[in-house]
Amino acid sequence: MTSRLGLSGNTAAAYAVRQLDVDVVPVYPITPSTTIMETLAQYAADGRMDAEIITVESEHSAISAAAAASAAGARTFTSTSSQGLLYMHEVLYVTSGLRLPVVMAVANRAISAPINIWNDQSDVFAERDTGWIQIHAESVQDVYDRMVQAYRIAEDSRVRLPVMVNYDGFVLSHAHGPVTIVADEEVAHFARRVASPFRLDPDSPISLGAIVWPDHYFEVKYQAARALEDSRRVIDEVQNDFRGMTGRKYELLRPYMAEDADFLLLAIGSVCGTIKTAARKMRSEGLKVGLIGLDVYRPFPGKELMRLIGGAKAVGVLDKAFLPGSMAGPAYTDVTSALCRYGVNVPVHDFVAGIGGRDIKVEDVQTMYRVLEKAKDNARFDREIHYVGLRR
Amino acid sequence: MPYRAIKQLPAEEYLAPGHDMCAGCTVPITVRLLTRIAGKNTVVVNATGCLEVSTTPYPRSAWKIPWLHLAFENAAAAGSGVSAAFKVLKRKGLTDKDVKVVVLGGDGGTADIGLQSLSGAFERGDDITYVCYDNEAYMNTGIQRSGTTPFGAWTTTTPPGLLSAGQRTWKKDLMGIVIAHRVKYAATASPSHIIDAANKIEKAFSKGGPAFIHFLQPCVPGWKIDPSLGVKIARLAVQSGLWPLYEYEDGSVRTTVQVAKRVPVVEYFKLQGRFKHLMNRPEELTLIQNYADGLAAKHGYGPLVPASQ
Ligand SMILES: Cc1ncc(C[n+]2csc(CCOP(=O)(O)OP(=O)(O)O)c2C)c(N)n1
Ligand code: SF4
Ligand SMILES: [Mg+2]
């Protein structure tokens, strides 16, 4: 039995958390993620969810309490944005290093200074390499669906890694959209618990978080990295089962008019909606353009991506984050690594836009596609980042 | 029934021998006592520091009860997480155990970098017993000063020199800070006074809410002491009035170990290399003696009696 509700990204995430029978929820407010925890606190206050909400004094403690509760065998959730995510930095590694299946929703927001509460993806990209599975939503429906999938992935014995569900601040966290909801019992069945043998249990005591010397550290870190790489198989399985339950199809990548496209944009999050509008326009003008949404970003689906972009004449990567002093935006560096590794020879261009809440308009996207069209016969990569929508 | 003799303590040990703490370290005395009283159904959360690195060199571990270490400054928050987890799992019928959560942090992990998370856990009233083992410096990183390093002490970051006589600040009043959170129970303790400590540990566990015990822990390299003298030095700290033994319960403070005849602070200092440079600085020693006199007066300790020959 399904129903349709008007929810924001935050309330959709909270709705899923309630259905997922989460046990421990440490929370600390930060715009634009705050309304998730407000909603959860209300659920708990109304007896609609049986969880321990811990109103911690910082995000550092939020993720620490979450990791510890997970180590004790509880299903654990927290959420944050921007400065809060950065404040967790140290413990994000600890969580993945100890293989704790915490799930966290991140309403993506720009980072300070200057302080700015609006959306870009600098926060998650600063934490890109912390060993978490990182999934991005394009719509409010995605937020809900990816949350429903998250524990199945995280708690799978082949994975045992934390999962971050990302969605654009305000654009998705606060804007309401229709969400098709799965019935409580179906979610409960879909995401039934898997007890971990590696938990703090007085009947079989383990030491978790030991100091590991050079003779083992490399192997321990490799195993976690390997599990992250291999999690794509489990993600696939969970996506398939989810499709079986709901009819909604999810994949690591989300191609749109990509199959025969000469000019492809690769992008992350809600901007994909704008890109689709632009793409349809340009198609009607005769330019064969397309889009690939990078939905699952860690593990990076390089191989799958190469299969999809091999036939394009030029590819653009849209980064809503940038790495000062580096030669390119973060997604661009991942995409070009994959191109080199798989020997795929396509010109790739880097667009940085949408920083600190700056709108990306349909015309901006058209500009990007035109750059690709013009560049198709030129150098393989261009020398510079295209900052779209920047005044200088 | 309070403990009156060591032989009444539970015998089962949960910290195995063979760990890597220094010979003569007083911290394992505290940990063994604590875990023997805590018993099997206990989870230990440990902040980064000497105890953590010395007891868990993978693939070995000295811990016979579940043990968790996440980082340096978040042990109290981790304790809250474990405590909340067992509470809700029990409610949902997913465990049948009542588990004690014991958090262990050094002075740095507790009074300095971990103070925020400690404050959060205590203010929320979370059900943890937090034990600070205070060796009065960051020992694991090689003896740097902390907020609880005593006035005048040598550390590698408070070296005495032409312009300095060691640590220039007074020991942070961690107990005062903790008590200000209106915790259910707080106490000071010393490895020299085992029965006093045992009863405090027992009380801390009985409160069902945030409890705190602050142990003074002589440290062999950090205090520059003879490895055979740790407990004796801990006793002198109490007898000098510098480490009064007391407890806070139901809103009031009670001295638990009386000292009828106090020893001068120099008697305590003489056995420790970290105060050596003070021996020819009478003005510094007077300042510290005055400070000890103040603490002693607060706890109703007896008069100063010069060292007997
Ligand atoms: C965030 C962070 N900063 C610094 C360190 C380095 N460090 C590890 S243990 C330690 C000192 C611990 O001192 P204390 O808490 O007093 O415990 P002790 O080693 O004395 O037992 C420091 C500074 C760290 N691990 N993490
Ligand atoms: S350095 Fe000090 S506290 Fe650390 S193990 Fe050695 S004696 Fe114990
Ligand atoms: Mg210390």
XYZ file of C-alpha atoms and ligand atoms in Angstrom:
736
model
C 0.000 0.000 0.000
C 1.447 3.346 -0.959
C 0.358 6.883 -0.357
C 1.389 10.274 -1.610
C 2.366 13.060 0.752
C 3.620 16.603 0.263
C 6.977 16.620 2.028
C 10.181 18.606 2.058
C 13.509 16.822 1.747
C 14.026 17.116 5.486
C 10.604 15.854 6.464
C 10.866 13.067 3.888
C 14.163 11.976 5.465
C 12.605 12.143 8.920
C 9.583 10.170 7.730
C 11.874 7.410 6.517
C 13.844 7.417 9.778
C 10.605 6.824 11.684
C 9.684 3.928 9.415
C 13.165 2.446 9.680
C 12.798 1.892 13.425
C 15.993 3.810 14.181
C 17.148 3.435 17.803
C 19.483 6.315 18.561
C 19.430 9.787 17.033
C 22.004 12.280 18.296
C 21.121 15.734 16.947
C 22.622 19.170 16.699
C 20.947 21.981 14.747
C 22.336 23.713 11.692
C 20.551 25.316 8.759
C 19.313 23.854 6.451
C 19.175 20.398 8.059
C 17.505 21.451 11.320
C 13.938 20.572 10.462
C 14.831 16.856 10.202
C 15.714 16.716 13.876
C 12.769 18.896 14.851
C 10.482 16.462 13.072
C 12.147 13.469 14.718
C 11.944 15.090 18.151
C 8.223 15.576 17.593
C 7.749 11.962 16.471
C 9.489 10.807 19.647
C 7.504 13.233 21.794
C 4.267 11.946 20.281
C 5.253 8.320 20.772
C 5.293 7.724 17.025
C 8.912 6.596 17.084
C 10.727 4.620 19.781
C 14.180 6.156 19.720
C 16.616 7.810 22.071
C 17.071 11.352 20.808
C 20.329 12.681 22.286
C 20.474 16.460 22.155
C 24.262 16.659 22.087
C 26.289 19.835 22.480
C 28.041 19.723 19.098
C 28.263 17.867 15.817
C 31.532 16.336 16.964
C 29.598 14.715 19.764
C 26.655 13.931 17.475
C 28.718 11.744 15.206
C 30.679 10.350 18.176
C 27.519 9.318 20.007
C 26.135 7.944 16.745
C 29.245 5.869 16.079
C 29.329 4.606 19.665
C 25.637 3.680 19.675
C 26.160 1.867 16.395
C 29.100 0.004 17.968
C 26.691 -1.081 20.713
C 24.405 -2.584 18.063
C 21.823 0.186 17.729
C 20.518 1.496 14.430
C 21.702 5.059 14.412
C 20.938 8.204 12.455
C 22.072 11.796 12.514
C 21.985 14.747 10.147
C 23.878 17.946 9.542
C 25.149 20.497 7.004
C 28.172 22.643 6.203
C 30.140 23.687 9.317
C 28.568 20.841 11.226
C 29.770 18.281 8.712
C 33.236 19.798 8.758
C 33.244 19.716 12.543
C 32.602 15.961 12.319
C 35.567 15.449 10.006
C 37.812 13.525 12.390
C 35.073 11.166 13.512
C 33.802 10.512 9.974
C 37.021 8.581 9.399
C 36.651 6.829 12.735
C 33.120 5.736 11.819
C 34.114 4.232 8.492
C 37.415 2.884 9.865
C 35.559 0.972 12.568
C 32.996 -0.198 9.985
C 30.001 1.289 11.791
C 26.810 1.426 9.694
C 25.619 4.886 10.740
C 23.307 6.668 8.303
C 23.490 10.437 8.021
C 21.425 12.870 5.987
C 23.338 15.917 4.816
C 21.495 18.961 3.499
C 24.351 20.385 1.484
C 25.375 23.956 2.127
C 28.300 26.267 1.364
C 31.101 26.582 3.896
C 32.457 29.577 5.762
C 34.157 32.104 5.414
C 32.338 34.137 4.370
C 29.498 32.481 6.175
C 26.698 31.528 3.816
C 23.718 29.316 4.523
C 22.756 28.597 0.922
C 23.390 25.593 -1.176
C 26.459 24.296 -2.852
C 28.256 20.991 -2.394
C 31.521 22.149 -0.825
C 30.648 20.493 2.481
C 30.266 16.962 1.183
C 33.207 17.342 -1.158
C 35.391 18.315 1.782
C 34.398 14.933 3.255
C 34.472 13.031 -0.009
C 37.372 10.813 0.982
C 36.348 9.869 4.510
C 35.433 6.311 3.550
C 31.645 6.743 3.620
C 29.258 5.600 0.949
C 27.944 8.861 -0.515
C 24.679 9.090 -2.368
C 23.121 12.215 -3.849
C 19.451 12.924 -4.369
C 18.007 14.821 -7.278
C 14.493 15.235 -5.900
C 12.575 14.978 -2.653
C 11.366 11.548 -3.766
C 15.005 10.499 -4.089
C 15.717 11.694 -0.554
C 13.002 9.439 0.819
C 13.867 6.476 -1.380
C 17.589 6.655 -0.724
C 16.952 6.840 3.019
C 14.810 3.705 2.804
C 17.667 1.956 0.992
C 20.464 3.237 3.228
C 20.504 0.782 6.160
C 20.130 -2.197 3.864
C 23.383 -1.128 2.245
C 25.186 0.024 5.395
C 24.383 -3.010 7.545
C 25.024 -5.652 4.885
C 27.763 -7.950 6.178
C 29.665 -7.475 2.916
C 29.667 -3.699 3.447
C 29.464 -2.564 7.101
C 30.127 1.058 6.253
C 28.366 4.345 7.035
C 26.142 5.917 4.407
C 25.662 9.625 3.736
C 22.491 10.661 1.909
C 23.078 14.103 0.409
C 20.609 16.598 -0.959
C 20.809 20.267 -1.809
C 20.083 22.659 1.035
C 16.822 24.620 0.696
C 16.333 23.548 -2.930
C 15.501 20.054 -1.680
C 15.672 20.307 2.096
C 12.898 22.899 2.314
C 11.011 22.858 -0.976
C 7.975 20.619 -0.731
C 7.242 18.064 -3.373
C 4.947 15.082 -3.788
C 6.492 11.973 -2.283
C 5.210 8.475 -2.822
C 5.544 6.770 0.515
C 5.993 3.055 1.114
C 3.822 1.558 3.851
C 5.412 1.234 7.298
C 5.314 -2.583 7.314
C 6.861 -2.782 3.885
C 9.730 -0.509 4.896
C 10.198 -2.507 8.076
C 10.409 -5.706 6.073
C 12.619 -4.226 3.364
C 15.094 -2.810 5.864
C 14.997 -5.504 8.519
C 17.868 -5.512 10.953
C 21.024 -7.538 10.530
C 22.730 -7.999 13.870
C 26.467 -7.479 13.629
C 28.744 -9.994 15.341
C 31.156 -7.116 15.976
C 29.342 -5.180 18.646
C 29.904 -4.281 22.270
C 28.387 -7.330 23.899
C 29.383 -8.443 27.410
C 28.773 -12.075 26.398
C 31.473 -11.911 23.732
C 33.661 -8.942 24.569
C 35.620 -7.247 21.800
C 37.952 -4.270 21.827
C 36.896 -1.802 19.164
C 39.199 1.076 18.246
C 42.512 -0.507 19.200
C 45.832 1.011 18.220
C 47.102 -0.734 15.113
C 50.805 -0.716 14.368
C 52.488 -0.632 10.965
C 52.368 -4.425 10.689
C 48.543 -4.410 10.342
C 47.301 -0.859 9.713
C 47.678 -0.992 5.939
C 45.598 -4.191 5.745
C 42.843 -2.801 7.975
C 42.549 0.343 5.879
C 42.706 -1.660 2.661
C 39.864 -3.907 3.806
C 37.632 -0.902 4.468
C 38.541 0.618 1.095
C 37.901 -2.708 -0.603
C 34.510 -2.990 1.104
C 33.672 0.514 -0.122
C 34.698 -0.403 -3.683
C 32.729 -3.649 -3.556
C 29.670 -2.039 -1.999
C 28.522 -1.136 -5.520
C 27.320 -4.716 -5.902
C 25.260 -4.504 -2.743
C 23.970 -1.074 -3.750
C 22.866 -2.632 -7.040
C 21.072 -5.445 -5.238
C 19.317 -3.058 -2.886
C 18.318 -0.783 -5.770
C 16.878 -3.813 -7.589
C 14.945 -4.992 -4.544
C 13.702 -1.465 -4.050
C 12.519 -1.405 -7.622
C 10.744 -4.676 -7.013
C 8.956 -3.154 -4.060
C 8.119 0.264 -5.503
C 8.654 0.140 -9.249
C 11.084 3.034 -8.917
C 14.386 2.491 -10.647
C 17.684 3.608 -9.125
C 21.170 3.059 -10.459
C 24.645 4.226 -9.592
C 24.371 6.745 -12.420
C 21.308 8.425 -13.844
C 21.567 8.947 -17.587
C 19.136 11.277 -19.326
C 19.072 11.393 -23.124
C 22.647 10.189 -22.839
C 22.697 7.207 -25.145
C 23.129 9.032 -28.448
C 24.380 12.337 -27.007
C 27.330 14.130 -28.581
C 27.634 16.511 -25.654
C 27.183 15.270 -22.140
C 27.053 17.087 -18.867
C 27.824 15.222 -15.654
C 26.198 16.786 -12.605
C 25.092 16.122 -9.049
C 21.877 16.862 -7.210
C 18.902 19.086 -7.896
C 20.621 21.003 -10.711
C 19.952 17.938 -12.852
C 16.351 19.147 -13.094
C 17.482 22.422 -14.678
C 19.886 20.594 -16.944
C 17.094 18.369 -18.227
C 15.039 21.426 -19.159
C 18.017 22.933 -20.966
C 18.775 19.632 -22.667
C 15.254 19.291 -24.019
C 15.469 22.824 -25.395
C 18.764 22.198 -27.118
C 17.613 18.894 -28.493
C 14.672 20.718 -30.079
C 17.246 23.008 -31.689
C 19.020 19.981 -33.110
C 21.975 19.698 -30.749
C 22.338 16.180 -29.373
C 22.967 16.832 -25.714
C 22.456 14.693 -22.654
C 23.091 14.373 -18.944
C 24.437 11.854 -16.488
C 23.556 12.366 -12.836
C 26.341 11.168 -10.547
C 23.946 9.733 -7.971
C 26.282 7.378 -6.140
C 29.494 9.311 -5.759
C 31.411 7.047 -3.367
C 32.268 4.445 -4.405
C 32.893 6.365 -7.630
C 31.287 4.437 -10.505
C 34.139 5.101 -12.908
C 33.754 1.950 -14.969
C 30.002 2.390 -15.380
C 30.535 6.026 -16.290
C 33.028 5.162 -18.994
C 30.510 2.850 -20.625
C 28.055 5.729 -20.813
C 30.334 8.498 -22.065
C 32.518 6.584 -24.492
C 30.581 7.755 -27.537
C 30.359 11.450 -26.699
C 32.276 14.119 -28.610
C 32.802 16.255 -25.511
C 31.921 15.997 -21.856
C 31.439 18.707 -19.249
C 31.623 18.186 -15.506
C 29.581 20.586 -13.415
C 31.141 21.105 -9.998
C 29.116 22.923 -7.347
C 32.244 23.050 -5.240
C 35.802 24.014 -5.898
C 39.220 23.226 -4.626
C 41.242 26.449 -4.431
C 44.732 26.033 -5.758
C 43.935 22.732 -7.374
C 43.757 22.564 -11.139
C 40.107 21.527 -11.266
C 36.885 20.976 -9.382
C 36.496 17.820 -7.317
C 34.165 15.865 -9.583
C 36.298 16.794 -12.580
C 39.342 15.209 -10.974
C 37.433 11.975 -10.371
C 36.059 11.901 -13.901
C 39.430 12.568 -15.516
C 41.039 9.896 -13.332
C 38.489 7.413 -14.638
C 39.121 8.505 -18.245
C 42.841 7.975 -17.853
C 42.459 4.684 -16.052
C 40.145 3.251 -18.700
C 41.934 4.889 -21.625
C 38.827 6.710 -22.838
C 39.671 9.606 -25.079
C 37.003 12.299 -24.808
C 37.585 16.025 -24.291
C 36.418 17.019 -20.804
C 35.652 20.487 -19.553
C 35.187 21.722 -16.034
C 32.365 24.046 -15.078
C 32.141 25.523 -11.619
C 28.784 27.107 -10.844
C 26.078 27.427 -8.243
C 28.503 28.413 -5.500
C 27.052 29.754 -2.247
C 23.487 29.575 -3.526
C 24.100 31.332 -6.859
C 21.327 30.251 -9.213
C 22.176 28.047 -12.139
C 19.738 29.072 -14.839
C 18.675 27.187 -17.932
C 20.708 29.707 -19.978
C 23.801 28.939 -17.908
C 23.443 25.297 -18.781
C 22.970 26.171 -22.451
C 26.204 28.153 -22.248
C 27.946 25.058 -20.935
C 26.644 22.871 -23.735
C 27.809 25.474 -26.269
C 31.286 25.445 -24.800
C 31.313 21.695 -25.334
C 30.124 22.015 -28.871
C 32.778 24.582 -29.735
C 35.535 22.648 -28.061
C 34.844 19.281 -29.609
C 37.566 19.484 -32.229
C 40.115 21.211 -30.030
C 42.423 20.084 -27.317
C 41.409 17.053 -25.319
C 41.108 19.000 -22.073
C 40.997 22.708 -21.772
C 43.428 24.551 -19.662
C 40.992 26.403 -17.461
C 37.979 26.010 -15.304
C 34.866 27.738 -16.663
C 33.307 29.686 -13.805
C 29.717 30.067 -14.935
C 27.654 32.913 -13.493
C 30.664 34.579 -11.866
C 31.133 38.356 -12.127
C 34.759 39.389 -12.533
C 27.203 -2.575 52.713
C 30.338 -0.545 52.226
C 33.636 -2.298 51.666
C 35.917 -2.388 54.701
C 38.761 -4.586 53.518
C 40.439 -5.387 50.235
C 39.490 -9.039 50.515
C 35.816 -8.075 50.280
C 36.286 -6.696 46.764
C 35.029 -8.805 43.865
C 37.913 -11.021 42.781
C 37.219 -11.367 39.057
C 39.710 -9.320 37.038
C 38.823 -7.658 33.734
C 42.141 -6.019 32.884
C 44.571 -8.741 31.951
C 48.251 -8.527 32.846
C 50.821 -8.174 30.082
C 49.718 -4.773 28.819
C 52.242 -2.120 27.899
C 51.815 0.455 30.656
C 55.074 1.475 32.355
C 56.341 -0.578 35.253
C 55.196 1.324 38.323
C 52.317 3.102 36.593
C 49.465 3.689 39.042
C 46.725 3.812 36.406
C 46.186 0.014 36.162
C 45.528 -0.046 39.921
C 42.578 2.266 39.343
C 41.356 0.407 36.274
C 41.513 -3.010 37.929
C 39.630 -1.740 40.948
C 37.051 -0.013 38.792
C 36.378 -2.991 36.541
C 36.360 -5.551 39.354
C 33.584 -3.574 40.976
C 31.812 -2.871 37.689
C 31.697 -6.557 36.766
C 31.011 -8.381 33.564
C 28.062 -6.426 32.212
C 30.091 -3.312 31.597
C 31.195 -1.442 28.511
C 34.339 0.648 28.815
C 34.755 3.719 26.631
C 38.293 5.042 26.556
C 39.639 8.389 25.386
C 42.908 8.443 23.471
C 45.855 8.496 25.876
C 48.292 6.269 27.727
C 45.707 3.770 28.899
C 44.145 3.357 25.471
C 47.360 2.863 23.509
C 49.020 0.689 26.143
C 46.185 -1.769 26.637
C 45.162 -2.447 23.023
C 48.162 -2.984 20.730
C 46.343 -4.890 17.971
C 45.968 -7.865 17.796
C 46.368 -7.998 21.568
C 44.004 -6.456 24.078
C 44.085 -6.459 27.869
C 40.334 -5.938 28.121
C 38.079 -8.814 29.088
C 34.953 -6.662 28.833
C 33.714 -4.785 25.748
C 35.875 -1.763 25.122
C 35.481 1.146 22.697
C 37.841 3.911 21.676
C 36.832 6.526 19.112
C 39.064 9.559 19.633
C 40.645 11.888 22.178
C 38.001 14.504 22.934
C 34.734 12.633 22.566
C 34.771 9.848 25.152
C 31.862 11.288 27.137
C 29.739 11.632 23.984
C 30.652 8.090 23.002
C 29.607 6.990 26.488
C 26.259 8.723 25.984
C 25.815 6.894 22.692
C 26.523 3.479 24.218
C 24.284 4.214 27.172
C 21.407 5.351 24.945
C 21.871 2.308 22.715
C 21.529 -0.220 25.525
C 18.595 1.674 26.980
C 16.565 1.598 23.781
C 17.641 -1.923 22.769
C 16.418 -3.161 26.140
C 13.132 -1.315 25.689
C 12.666 -2.925 22.302
C 13.515 -6.382 23.620
C 16.702 -6.590 21.551
C 18.905 -7.141 24.588
C 18.148 -8.387 28.074
C 21.136 -6.773 29.724
C 21.526 -3.837 32.050
C 24.905 -2.561 31.034
C 27.051 -0.136 33.001
C 28.876 2.403 30.867
C 32.233 3.426 32.272
C 34.179 6.147 30.516
C 37.902 6.511 31.147
C 39.809 9.611 30.113
C 43.079 11.231 31.059
C 43.291 14.774 32.372
C 43.825 16.117 28.851
C 40.979 14.076 27.393
C 38.706 15.150 30.234
C 39.549 18.615 31.524
C 40.958 20.175 28.356
C 40.027 18.943 24.886
C 37.193 16.729 26.155
C 35.588 19.264 28.478
C 32.841 20.185 26.032
C 31.656 16.647 25.492
C 31.952 15.947 29.234
C 29.819 18.999 29.961
C 27.219 17.928 27.416
C 26.876 14.414 28.818
C 26.647 15.643 32.410
C 24.228 18.461 31.671
C 21.918 16.023 29.864
C 22.027 13.658 32.810
C 23.214 10.707 30.744
C 23.731 7.452 32.588
C 27.495 7.104 32.529
C 30.217 6.861 35.142
C 33.137 8.961 33.994
C 36.512 8.305 35.565
C 39.285 10.794 34.958
C 42.729 9.334 35.603
C 44.715 12.474 36.226
C 48.454 12.075 35.796
C 48.682 15.851 35.534
C 49.980 16.124 31.966
C 49.655 14.793 28.428
C 51.781 11.740 29.045
C 51.050 9.772 25.900
C 52.548 12.493 23.729
C 55.598 12.898 25.942
C 54.694 14.910 29.065
C 53.242 18.225 27.924
C 51.360 20.436 30.380
C 47.617 20.227 30.689
C 45.111 22.380 32.537
C 45.519 20.111 35.544
C 49.314 20.216 35.729
C 50.098 21.668 39.162
C 51.734 25.037 39.693
C 55.505 24.805 39.527
C 55.707 21.419 37.813
C 58.166 20.706 35.055
C 56.718 19.405 31.812
C 58.253 19.503 28.347
C 56.149 22.556 27.502
C 56.641 24.235 30.887
C 60.365 23.817 31.271
C 61.982 25.723 34.125
C 64.548 28.189 32.841
C 66.063 31.535 33.513
C 62.658 33.158 33.159
C 60.370 30.404 34.386
C 59.957 27.989 37.279
C 57.737 25.465 35.492
C 53.951 25.525 35.121
C 52.671 29.042 35.866
C 48.992 28.292 36.429
C 47.104 26.569 39.215
C 45.487 23.213 38.748
C 42.133 23.539 37.020
C 39.254 22.897 39.429
C 37.743 20.056 37.455
C 35.673 18.837 40.398
C 34.206 22.327 40.768
C 33.261 22.318 37.093
C 31.703 18.876 37.353
C 29.758 19.698 40.499
C 28.417 22.823 38.804
C 26.602 20.420 36.457
C 24.675 19.030 39.453
C 25.703 15.486 38.595
C 24.288 12.682 40.713
C 27.657 11.894 42.239
C 31.244 13.169 42.107
C 34.306 12.234 44.109
C 38.062 12.480 44.252
C 40.041 9.315 44.803
C 43.582 8.032 45.046
C 45.247 4.670 44.355
C 46.696 4.984 47.854
C 43.242 4.776 49.454
C 41.717 1.688 47.869
C 38.785 1.161 50.209
C 37.775 4.806 50.014
C 37.990 4.564 46.224
C 36.099 1.255 46.091
C 33.175 2.670 48.016
C 33.093 5.712 45.785
C 33.048 3.562 42.673
C 30.239 1.472 44.111
C 28.251 4.620 44.909
C 28.872 6.099 41.480
C 27.377 2.984 39.867
C 24.346 3.027 42.118
C 23.138 6.473 41.052
C 21.624 5.708 37.670
C 22.823 9.013 36.346
C 25.951 10.928 35.582
C 28.702 10.178 38.065
C 32.297 11.295 38.089
C 35.405 10.113 39.886
C 38.647 12.027 39.689
C 41.710 9.896 40.461
C 45.165 11.346 41.005
C 47.689 9.059 39.275
C 51.415 9.327 39.857
C 53.248 8.650 36.587
C 56.764 7.273 36.445
C 58.373 9.233 33.593
C 56.010 12.217 33.813
C 56.607 12.869 37.470
C 60.174 11.570 37.381
C 59.608 9.145 40.211
C 60.977 5.828 41.296
C 58.669 3.106 39.905
C 58.289 1.583 43.352
C 56.969 4.789 44.899
C 53.775 5.607 42.965
C 51.335 4.644 45.699
C 53.424 6.243 48.426
C 53.542 9.484 46.467
C 49.785 9.350 45.920
C 49.383 8.987 49.688
C 51.634 12.004 50.296
C 49.473 14.034 47.914
C 46.510 13.315 50.186
C 48.468 13.862 53.394
C 49.819 17.206 52.187
C 46.306 18.485 51.523
C 47.063 18.918 47.815
C 44.730 16.023 46.926
C 41.885 16.031 49.454
C 39.566 13.023 49.292
C 35.919 14.014 49.243
C 32.611 13.307 47.608
C 29.669 15.310 46.339
C 26.223 13.842 46.765
C 22.727 15.279 47.099
C 23.988 18.819 46.772
C 26.659 18.749 49.441
C 30.334 17.971 49.737
C 31.713 15.630 52.375
C 35.347 14.918 53.182
C 35.801 11.148 53.184
C 39.358 10.787 54.443
C 40.495 12.974 57.300
C 44.126 13.987 57.701
C 44.914 14.750 61.320
C 48.523 15.700 60.762
C 49.439 17.209 57.468
C 52.828 16.832 55.829
C 54.453 19.883 54.222
C 54.225 19.976 50.418
C 58.011 19.686 50.143
C 57.766 16.164 51.545
C 55.545 15.305 48.599
C 57.724 17.203 46.137
C 61.029 15.734 47.267
C 60.275 12.354 45.735
C 59.433 13.829 42.323
C 61.937 15.036 39.755
C 59.314 17.310 38.187
C 59.573 19.672 41.207
C 63.352 19.449 41.642
C 63.964 22.982 40.400
C 61.690 24.346 43.150
C 63.885 23.059 45.941
C 66.036 26.171 45.884
C 63.138 28.545 45.268
C 61.592 29.133 48.702
C 59.203 31.825 47.442
C 57.613 29.355 45.026
C 57.369 26.696 47.713
C 55.686 29.169 50.072
C 53.106 30.013 47.435
C 52.303 26.338 46.973
C 52.260 25.626 50.721
C 49.764 28.480 51.155
C 47.643 26.973 48.422
C 47.709 23.566 50.143
C 46.832 25.216 53.466
C 43.765 26.721 51.828
C 42.588 23.355 50.473
C 43.260 21.704 53.839
C 41.234 24.336 55.689
C 38.321 23.752 53.337
C 38.317 20.059 54.211
C 38.965 20.448 57.925
C 42.393 18.837 57.789
C 44.626 19.040 60.866
C 47.705 21.175 61.386
C 50.931 20.974 59.482
C 53.444 18.735 61.191
C 57.024 19.043 60.016
C 58.503 15.837 58.696
C 59.429 13.390 61.434
C 62.945 12.060 61.271
C 42.418 15.799 18.441
C 43.689 15.248 18.940
N 44.655 16.102 19.331
C 45.812 15.607 19.809
C 46.022 14.271 19.901
C 47.341 13.754 20.383
N 47.240 13.164 21.713
C 47.008 11.860 21.905
S 46.978 11.418 23.515
C 47.311 13.009 23.974
C 47.499 13.364 25.397
C 46.637 12.607 26.312
O 46.726 13.213 27.546
P 45.777 12.763 28.702
O 44.379 12.865 28.301
O 46.159 13.500 29.927
O 46.091 11.198 28.849
P 47.503 10.521 29.205
O 48.229 10.288 27.939
O 48.228 11.437 30.118
O 47.127 9.237 29.833
C 47.416 13.855 22.882
C 47.707 15.284 22.973
C 44.983 13.420 19.452
N 45.096 12.088 19.476
N 43.833 13.935 19.004
S 53.666 7.433 30.990
Fe 52.848 7.535 33.043
S 50.638 7.270 32.869
Fe 51.586 6.589 30.962
S 51.876 4.392 31.247
Fe 53.769 5.376 31.858
S 53.547 5.707 34.050
Fe 51.528 5.265 33.237
Mg 47.381 12.856 31.448
